[in-house]
């Protein structure tokens, strides 16, 4: 039996159970409860929102415009794993730019904290971070995108409110969610893998192909099952058939002249 008046209780938040204390519940946190909202899935339209960022205020759909976007969350500023992750993304900035991808981070702290933290990120990783970071100290956007941590009871702020897990959303220019990932707070993400998925999605959108296990940009691709052999002979000259349902081809755009 819990004798402390700050007894533990569970409550339904976004159809997810969180554990906190009666004295830690904040009105702004509870007001976001919305058990009727459909979950975000691949193919869902990315919810629009207004936000303050380190690069100024944004309306998210306007920010996306005609670009691909990677929205990725971090539990908190001035934390070790997050500091290495943002440095890793900053080092990949040119590669994202080449692919018409905008990256935007989110952390459950305010802008003043973000600005100070960026100084550390740049110093530790020897980079110059240029992409925006959303200030989501209210957890409004984290809730909208179902990013909050409900398994790690150490991943809380001083008030007992959950921080986010390490969520990733790849969103295309039509504002459609094409990939979702959720890493635990304790595990840093592999951003080379996220870049690989962007390559696969973009090449697949332009050509009637899919990509095999462990594929990397430039490797052979798989002819989409909807493509007939007659079509494949025109679209993918020299394609090879392993099984009737498995046909490999040179990645479009990489053929030697």
mmCIF file of C-alpha atoms in Angstrom:
data_model
loop_
_atom_site.group_PDB
_atom_site.id
_atom_site.type_symbol
_atom_site.label_atom_id
_atom_site.label_comp_id
_atom_site.label_asym_id
_atom_site.label_seq_id
_atom_site.Cartn_x
_atom_site.Cartn_y
_atom_site.Cartn_z
ATOM 1 C CA UNK A 1 0.000 0.000 0.000
ATOM 2 C CA UNK A 2 1.313 3.441 -0.942
ATOM 3 C CA UNK A 3 1.285 5.734 2.077
ATOM 4 C CA UNK A 4 2.691 8.785 0.358
ATOM 5 C CA UNK A 5 -0.127 11.189 -0.594
ATOM 6 C CA UNK A 6 1.572 11.498 -3.965
ATOM 7 C CA UNK A 7 0.195 8.046 -4.689
ATOM 8 C CA UNK A 8 0.778 6.497 -8.062
ATOM 9 C CA UNK A 9 -2.079 6.266 -10.469
ATOM 10 C CA UNK A 10 -2.493 5.418 -14.096
ATOM 11 C CA UNK A 11 -4.574 7.398 -16.520
ATOM 12 C CA UNK A 12 -5.522 7.063 -20.126
ATOM 13 C CA UNK A 13 -3.721 9.552 -22.322
ATOM 14 C CA UNK A 14 -4.135 9.285 -26.048
ATOM 15 C CA UNK A 15 -5.250 5.672 -25.449
ATOM 16 C CA UNK A 16 -1.894 4.978 -23.780
ATOM 17 C CA UNK A 17 -1.417 4.381 -20.060
ATOM 18 C CA UNK A 18 0.998 6.678 -18.262
ATOM 19 C CA UNK A 19 2.170 6.341 -14.694
ATOM 20 C CA UNK A 20 2.527 9.505 -12.670
ATOM 21 C CA UNK A 21 1.469 11.025 -9.350
ATOM 22 C CA UNK A 22 -1.562 13.015 -8.323
ATOM 23 C CA UNK A 23 0.507 16.064 -7.498
ATOM 24 C CA UNK A 24 2.378 15.897 -10.777
ATOM 25 C CA UNK A 25 -0.581 16.104 -13.143
ATOM 26 C CA UNK A 26 -0.603 19.370 -15.009
ATOM 27 C CA UNK A 27 -3.776 20.844 -16.592
ATOM 28 C CA UNK A 28 -2.103 21.544 -19.927
ATOM 29 C CA UNK A 29 -1.053 17.906 -20.077
ATOM 30 C CA UNK A 30 -4.481 16.417 -19.435
ATOM 31 C CA UNK A 31 -6.313 18.727 -21.815
ATOM 32 C CA UNK A 32 -4.563 17.045 -24.734
ATOM 33 C CA UNK A 33 -6.334 13.730 -24.028
ATOM 34 C CA UNK A 34 -8.136 12.598 -27.146
ATOM 35 C CA UNK A 35 -9.102 8.942 -27.076
ATOM 36 C CA UNK A 36 -11.109 9.230 -30.296
ATOM 37 C CA UNK A 37 -8.283 10.382 -32.565
ATOM 38 C CA UNK A 38 -7.277 7.744 -35.092
ATOM 39 C CA UNK A 39 -3.725 6.444 -34.655
ATOM 40 C CA UNK A 40 -1.081 7.634 -37.085
ATOM 41 C CA UNK A 41 -0.224 4.940 -39.587
ATOM 42 C CA UNK A 42 1.733 4.698 -42.815
ATOM 43 C CA UNK A 43 -0.410 6.519 -45.343
ATOM 44 C CA UNK A 44 -1.942 8.890 -42.786
ATOM 45 C CA UNK A 45 -1.764 12.604 -43.477
ATOM 46 C CA UNK A 46 0.746 14.120 -41.080
ATOM 47 C CA UNK A 47 -1.176 16.314 -38.614
ATOM 48 C CA UNK A 48 -0.645 20.029 -39.103
ATOM 49 C CA UNK A 49 0.404 22.239 -36.187
ATOM 50 C CA UNK A 50 1.873 25.600 -35.269
ATOM 51 C CA UNK A 51 5.146 25.639 -33.379
ATOM 52 C CA UNK A 52 7.949 27.820 -32.137
ATOM 53 C CA UNK A 53 11.342 26.633 -33.347
ATOM 54 C CA UNK A 54 14.945 27.724 -33.135
ATOM 55 C CA UNK A 55 14.514 29.114 -36.675
ATOM 56 C CA UNK A 56 11.287 30.973 -35.920
ATOM 57 C CA UNK A 57 7.578 30.077 -35.855
ATOM 58 C CA UNK A 58 6.238 27.545 -38.356
ATOM 59 C CA UNK A 59 3.003 26.111 -39.649
ATOM 60 C CA UNK A 60 4.063 22.530 -40.234
ATOM 61 C CA UNK A 61 2.347 21.907 -43.581
ATOM 62 C CA UNK A 62 3.716 25.196 -44.906
ATOM 63 C CA UNK A 63 7.150 24.142 -43.668
ATOM 64 C CA UNK A 64 6.867 20.868 -45.607
ATOM 65 C CA UNK A 65 5.850 22.708 -48.788
ATOM 66 C CA UNK A 66 7.113 20.555 -51.702
ATOM 67 C CA UNK A 67 9.853 18.808 -49.751
ATOM 68 C CA UNK A 68 10.291 15.552 -47.929
ATOM 69 C CA UNK A 69 10.548 16.005 -44.164
ATOM 70 C CA UNK A 70 12.074 14.034 -41.328
ATOM 71 C CA UNK A 71 10.469 14.933 -38.003
ATOM 72 C CA UNK A 72 12.346 13.360 -35.112
ATOM 73 C CA UNK A 73 11.898 13.746 -31.368
ATOM 74 C CA UNK A 74 14.351 13.779 -28.483
ATOM 75 C CA UNK A 75 13.573 13.171 -24.818
ATOM 76 C CA UNK A 76 15.247 16.345 -23.521
ATOM 77 C CA UNK A 77 17.945 18.977 -24.004
ATOM 78 C CA UNK A 78 21.371 18.534 -22.437
ATOM 79 C CA UNK A 79 21.136 14.742 -22.480
ATOM 80 C CA UNK A 80 24.000 12.568 -23.735
ATOM 81 C CA UNK A 81 22.406 10.397 -26.413
ATOM 82 C CA UNK A 82 20.404 13.293 -27.882
ATOM 83 C CA UNK A 83 23.536 15.427 -28.115
ATOM 84 C CA UNK A 84 25.277 12.791 -30.238
ATOM 85 C CA UNK A 85 22.183 12.267 -32.401
ATOM 86 C CA UNK A 86 21.717 15.910 -33.337
ATOM 87 C CA UNK A 87 25.401 16.097 -34.153
ATOM 88 C CA UNK A 88 25.026 13.077 -36.432
ATOM 89 C CA UNK A 89 22.115 14.698 -38.267
ATOM 90 C CA UNK A 90 24.016 17.970 -38.636
ATOM 91 C CA UNK A 91 26.876 16.054 -40.303
ATOM 92 C CA UNK A 92 24.395 14.576 -42.791
ATOM 93 C CA UNK A 93 22.806 17.927 -43.645
ATOM 94 C CA UNK A 94 24.316 18.072 -47.142
ATOM 95 C CA UNK A 95 23.045 14.579 -47.942
ATOM 96 C CA UNK A 96 19.531 15.490 -46.829
ATOM 97 C CA UNK A 97 19.682 18.697 -48.875
ATOM 98 C CA UNK A 98 20.681 16.709 -51.981
ATOM 99 C CA UNK A 99 17.523 14.636 -51.570
ATOM 100 C CA UNK A 100 15.174 17.599 -51.023
ATOM 101 C CA UNK A 101 14.702 16.538 -47.396
ATOM 102 C CA UNK A 102 14.116 19.007 -44.580
ATOM 103 C CA UNK A 103 14.975 17.772 -41.100
ATOM 104 C CA UNK A 104 13.296 19.176 -38.014
ATOM 105 C CA UNK A 105 13.914 18.070 -34.460
ATOM 106 C CA UNK A 106 11.635 18.249 -31.444
ATOM 107 C CA UNK A 107 12.535 18.296 -27.777
ATOM 108 C CA UNK A 108 10.367 18.809 -24.706
ATOM 109 C CA UNK A 109 12.056 22.037 -23.641
ATOM 110 C CA UNK A 110 11.720 25.741 -24.407
ATOM 111 C CA UNK A 111 13.573 27.821 -26.984
ATOM 112 C CA UNK A 112 15.990 29.342 -24.498
ATOM 113 C CA UNK A 113 17.107 25.871 -23.494
ATOM 114 C CA UNK A 114 17.361 24.758 -27.137
ATOM 115 C CA UNK A 115 19.538 27.712 -28.101
ATOM 116 C CA UNK A 116 21.956 27.032 -25.261
ATOM 117 C CA UNK A 117 22.015 23.307 -25.993
ATOM 118 C CA UNK A 118 22.868 23.890 -29.673
ATOM 119 C CA UNK A 119 26.114 25.493 -28.513
ATOM 120 C CA UNK A 120 27.027 22.225 -26.791
ATOM 121 C CA UNK A 121 25.965 20.132 -29.796
ATOM 122 C CA UNK A 122 28.197 22.148 -32.097
ATOM 123 C CA UNK A 123 31.129 22.036 -29.702
ATOM 124 C CA UNK A 124 30.942 18.328 -28.888
ATOM 125 C CA UNK A 125 30.347 17.127 -32.451
ATOM 126 C CA UNK A 126 32.411 19.755 -34.299
ATOM 127 C CA UNK A 127 29.430 20.728 -36.453
ATOM 128 C CA UNK A 128 27.237 23.735 -37.167
ATOM 129 C CA UNK A 129 23.629 22.739 -36.610
ATOM 130 C CA UNK A 130 21.383 24.594 -39.070
ATOM 131 C CA UNK A 131 18.048 22.770 -38.958
ATOM 132 C CA UNK A 132 15.184 23.888 -36.682
ATOM 133 C CA UNK A 133 14.323 22.306 -33.352
ATOM 134 C CA UNK A 134 10.736 22.580 -32.121
ATOM 135 C CA UNK A 135 10.128 23.804 -28.584
ATOM 136 C CA UNK A 136 7.493 21.444 -27.188
ATOM 137 C CA UNK A 137 7.696 21.937 -23.440
ATOM 138 C CA UNK A 138 3.874 21.711 -23.294
ATOM 139 C CA UNK A 139 4.046 18.230 -24.979
ATOM 140 C CA UNK A 140 1.240 19.337 -27.311
ATOM 141 C CA UNK A 141 2.972 18.199 -30.500
ATOM 142 C CA UNK A 142 4.469 15.152 -28.803
ATOM 143 C CA UNK A 143 0.948 14.123 -27.876
ATOM 144 C CA UNK A 144 -0.425 14.844 -31.341
ATOM 145 C CA UNK A 145 2.192 12.502 -32.836
ATOM 146 C CA UNK A 146 2.036 9.944 -30.007
ATOM 147 C CA UNK A 147 5.711 10.384 -29.123
ATOM 148 C CA UNK A 148 5.528 10.246 -25.335
ATOM 149 C CA UNK A 149 7.316 7.580 -23.314
ATOM 150 C CA UNK A 150 5.095 5.322 -21.244
ATOM 151 C CA UNK A 151 7.525 2.480 -20.475
ATOM 152 C CA UNK A 152 10.606 4.164 -18.976
ATOM 153 C CA UNK A 153 9.748 5.667 -15.588
ATOM 154 C CA UNK A 154 13.124 7.430 -15.492
ATOM 155 C CA UNK A 155 12.336 9.353 -18.693
ATOM 156 C CA UNK A 156 10.357 12.077 -16.884
ATOM 157 C CA UNK A 157 10.837 15.764 -16.215
ATOM 158 C CA UNK A 158 11.038 17.275 -12.726
ATOM 159 C CA UNK A 159 7.230 17.393 -12.549
ATOM 160 C CA UNK A 160 6.894 13.711 -13.423
ATOM 161 C CA UNK A 161 5.594 14.397 -16.927
ATOM 162 C CA UNK A 162 6.939 11.919 -19.526
ATOM 163 C CA UNK A 163 9.508 13.022 -22.052
ATOM 164 C CA UNK A 164 9.355 11.650 -25.587
ATOM 165 C CA UNK A 165 10.855 8.471 -26.943
ATOM 166 C CA UNK A 166 13.075 8.706 -30.031
ATOM 167 C CA UNK A 167 10.400 8.896 -32.707
ATOM 168 C CA UNK A 168 11.024 9.357 -36.429
ATOM 169 C CA UNK A 169 8.493 10.285 -39.109
ATOM 170 C CA UNK A 170 9.400 10.442 -42.787
ATOM 171 C CA UNK A 171 6.791 12.576 -44.546
ATOM 172 C CA UNK A 172 6.567 13.084 -48.302
ATOM 173 C CA UNK A 173 5.650 16.269 -50.221
ATOM 174 C CA UNK A 174 1.970 15.200 -50.203
ATOM 175 C CA UNK A 175 2.108 15.391 -46.378
ATOM 176 C CA UNK A 176 1.737 11.607 -46.184
ATOM 177 C CA UNK A 177 3.541 9.629 -43.482
ATOM 178 C CA UNK A 178 5.789 7.106 -45.233
ATOM 179 C CA UNK A 179 7.796 5.738 -42.296
ATOM 180 C CA UNK A 180 7.506 5.680 -38.511
ATOM 181 C CA UNK A 181 10.146 4.499 -36.056
ATOM 182 C CA UNK A 182 10.245 4.534 -32.266
ATOM 183 C CA UNK A 183 13.478 3.892 -30.414
ATOM 184 C CA UNK A 184 13.692 3.743 -26.613
ATOM 185 C CA UNK A 185 15.253 6.728 -24.896
ATOM 186 C CA UNK A 186 18.342 4.642 -24.104
ATOM 187 C CA UNK A 187 19.211 3.816 -27.734
ATOM 188 C CA UNK A 188 20.579 6.296 -30.248
ATOM 189 C CA UNK A 189 19.246 6.093 -33.790
ATOM 190 C CA UNK A 190 21.090 5.031 -36.924
ATOM 191 C CA UNK A 191 20.594 8.032 -39.218
ATOM 192 C CA UNK A 192 22.425 6.335 -42.074
ATOM 193 C CA UNK A 193 19.561 3.824 -42.041
ATOM 194 C CA UNK A 194 16.999 6.635 -42.093
ATOM 195 C CA UNK A 195 18.787 8.163 -45.089
ATOM 196 C CA UNK A 196 18.754 4.729 -46.755
ATOM 197 C CA UNK A 197 14.980 4.527 -46.347
ATOM 198 C CA UNK A 198 14.594 7.974 -47.915
ATOM 199 C CA UNK A 199 16.584 6.758 -50.923
ATOM 200 C CA UNK A 200 14.428 3.640 -51.212
ATOM 201 C CA UNK A 201 11.175 5.596 -51.000
ATOM 202 C CA UNK A 202 12.233 8.244 -53.487
ATOM 203 C CA UNK A 203 13.583 5.761 -56.036
ATOM 204 C CA UNK A 204 10.494 3.590 -55.601
ATOM 205 C CA UNK A 205 8.194 6.557 -56.190
ATOM 206 C CA UNK A 206 9.919 7.380 -59.470
ATOM 207 C CA UNK A 207 10.299 3.824 -60.728
ATOM 208 C CA UNK A 208 8.284 0.641 -60.432
ATOM 209 C CA UNK A 209 10.704 -1.052 -58.070
ATOM 210 C CA UNK A 210 11.132 -2.178 -54.470
ATOM 211 C CA UNK A 211 14.392 -2.680 -52.563
ATOM 212 C CA UNK A 212 15.706 -5.908 -50.992
ATOM 213 C CA UNK A 213 17.122 -6.589 -47.550
ATOM 214 C CA UNK A 214 20.203 -4.533 -46.676
ATOM 215 C CA UNK A 215 19.932 -2.621 -49.952
ATOM 216 C CA UNK A 216 22.068 0.479 -50.337
ATOM 217 C CA UNK A 217 21.787 3.226 -52.922
ATOM 218 C CA UNK A 218 23.361 1.920 -56.130
ATOM 219 C CA UNK A 219 22.683 -1.763 -55.447
ATOM 220 C CA UNK A 220 20.377 -3.831 -57.616
ATOM 221 C CA UNK A 221 16.657 -3.382 -57.007
ATOM 222 C CA UNK A 222 13.619 -5.651 -57.279
ATOM 223 C CA UNK A 223 11.176 -5.265 -60.146
ATOM 224 C CA UNK A 224 7.760 -4.516 -58.692
ATOM 225 C CA UNK A 225 5.384 -7.532 -58.864
ATOM 226 C CA UNK A 226 2.846 -5.430 -60.803
ATOM 227 C CA UNK A 227 5.281 -5.110 -63.736
ATOM 228 C CA UNK A 228 4.879 -7.784 -66.405
ATOM 229 C CA UNK A 229 7.917 -9.381 -67.987
ATOM 230 C CA UNK A 230 7.169 -7.588 -71.261
ATOM 231 C CA UNK A 231 7.074 -4.260 -69.443
ATOM 232 C CA UNK A 232 10.201 -5.142 -67.480
ATOM 233 C CA UNK A 233 12.114 -5.805 -70.702
ATOM 234 C CA UNK A 234 11.489 -2.180 -71.677
ATOM 235 C CA UNK A 235 11.758 -0.575 -68.246
ATOM 236 C CA UNK A 236 14.656 -2.654 -66.932
ATOM 237 C CA UNK A 237 16.731 -4.028 -69.820
ATOM 238 C CA UNK A 238 18.710 -7.068 -68.758
ATOM 239 C CA UNK A 239 16.631 -7.801 -65.653
ATOM 240 C CA UNK A 240 17.146 -11.279 -64.272
ATOM 241 C CA UNK A 241 14.559 -13.670 -62.918
ATOM 242 C CA UNK A 242 15.384 -15.693 -59.806
ATOM 243 C CA UNK A 243 11.802 -16.823 -59.237
ATOM 244 C CA UNK A 244 8.666 -15.732 -61.099
ATOM 245 C CA UNK A 245 7.952 -13.399 -58.170
ATOM 246 C CA UNK A 246 11.565 -12.267 -57.655
ATOM 247 C CA UNK A 247 13.252 -10.317 -60.451
ATOM 248 C CA UNK A 248 16.321 -8.152 -59.985
ATOM 249 C CA UNK A 249 17.386 -5.163 -62.081
ATOM 250 C CA UNK A 250 20.071 -2.528 -62.107
ATOM 251 C CA UNK A 251 18.963 0.503 -60.133
ATOM 252 C CA UNK A 252 17.497 3.052 -62.570
ATOM 253 C CA UNK A 253 19.845 5.921 -63.184
ATOM 254 C CA UNK A 254 22.983 3.936 -62.412
ATOM 255 C CA UNK A 255 23.348 2.116 -65.735
ATOM 256 C CA UNK A 256 26.661 2.659 -67.478
ATOM 257 C CA UNK A 257 26.454 4.447 -70.830
#
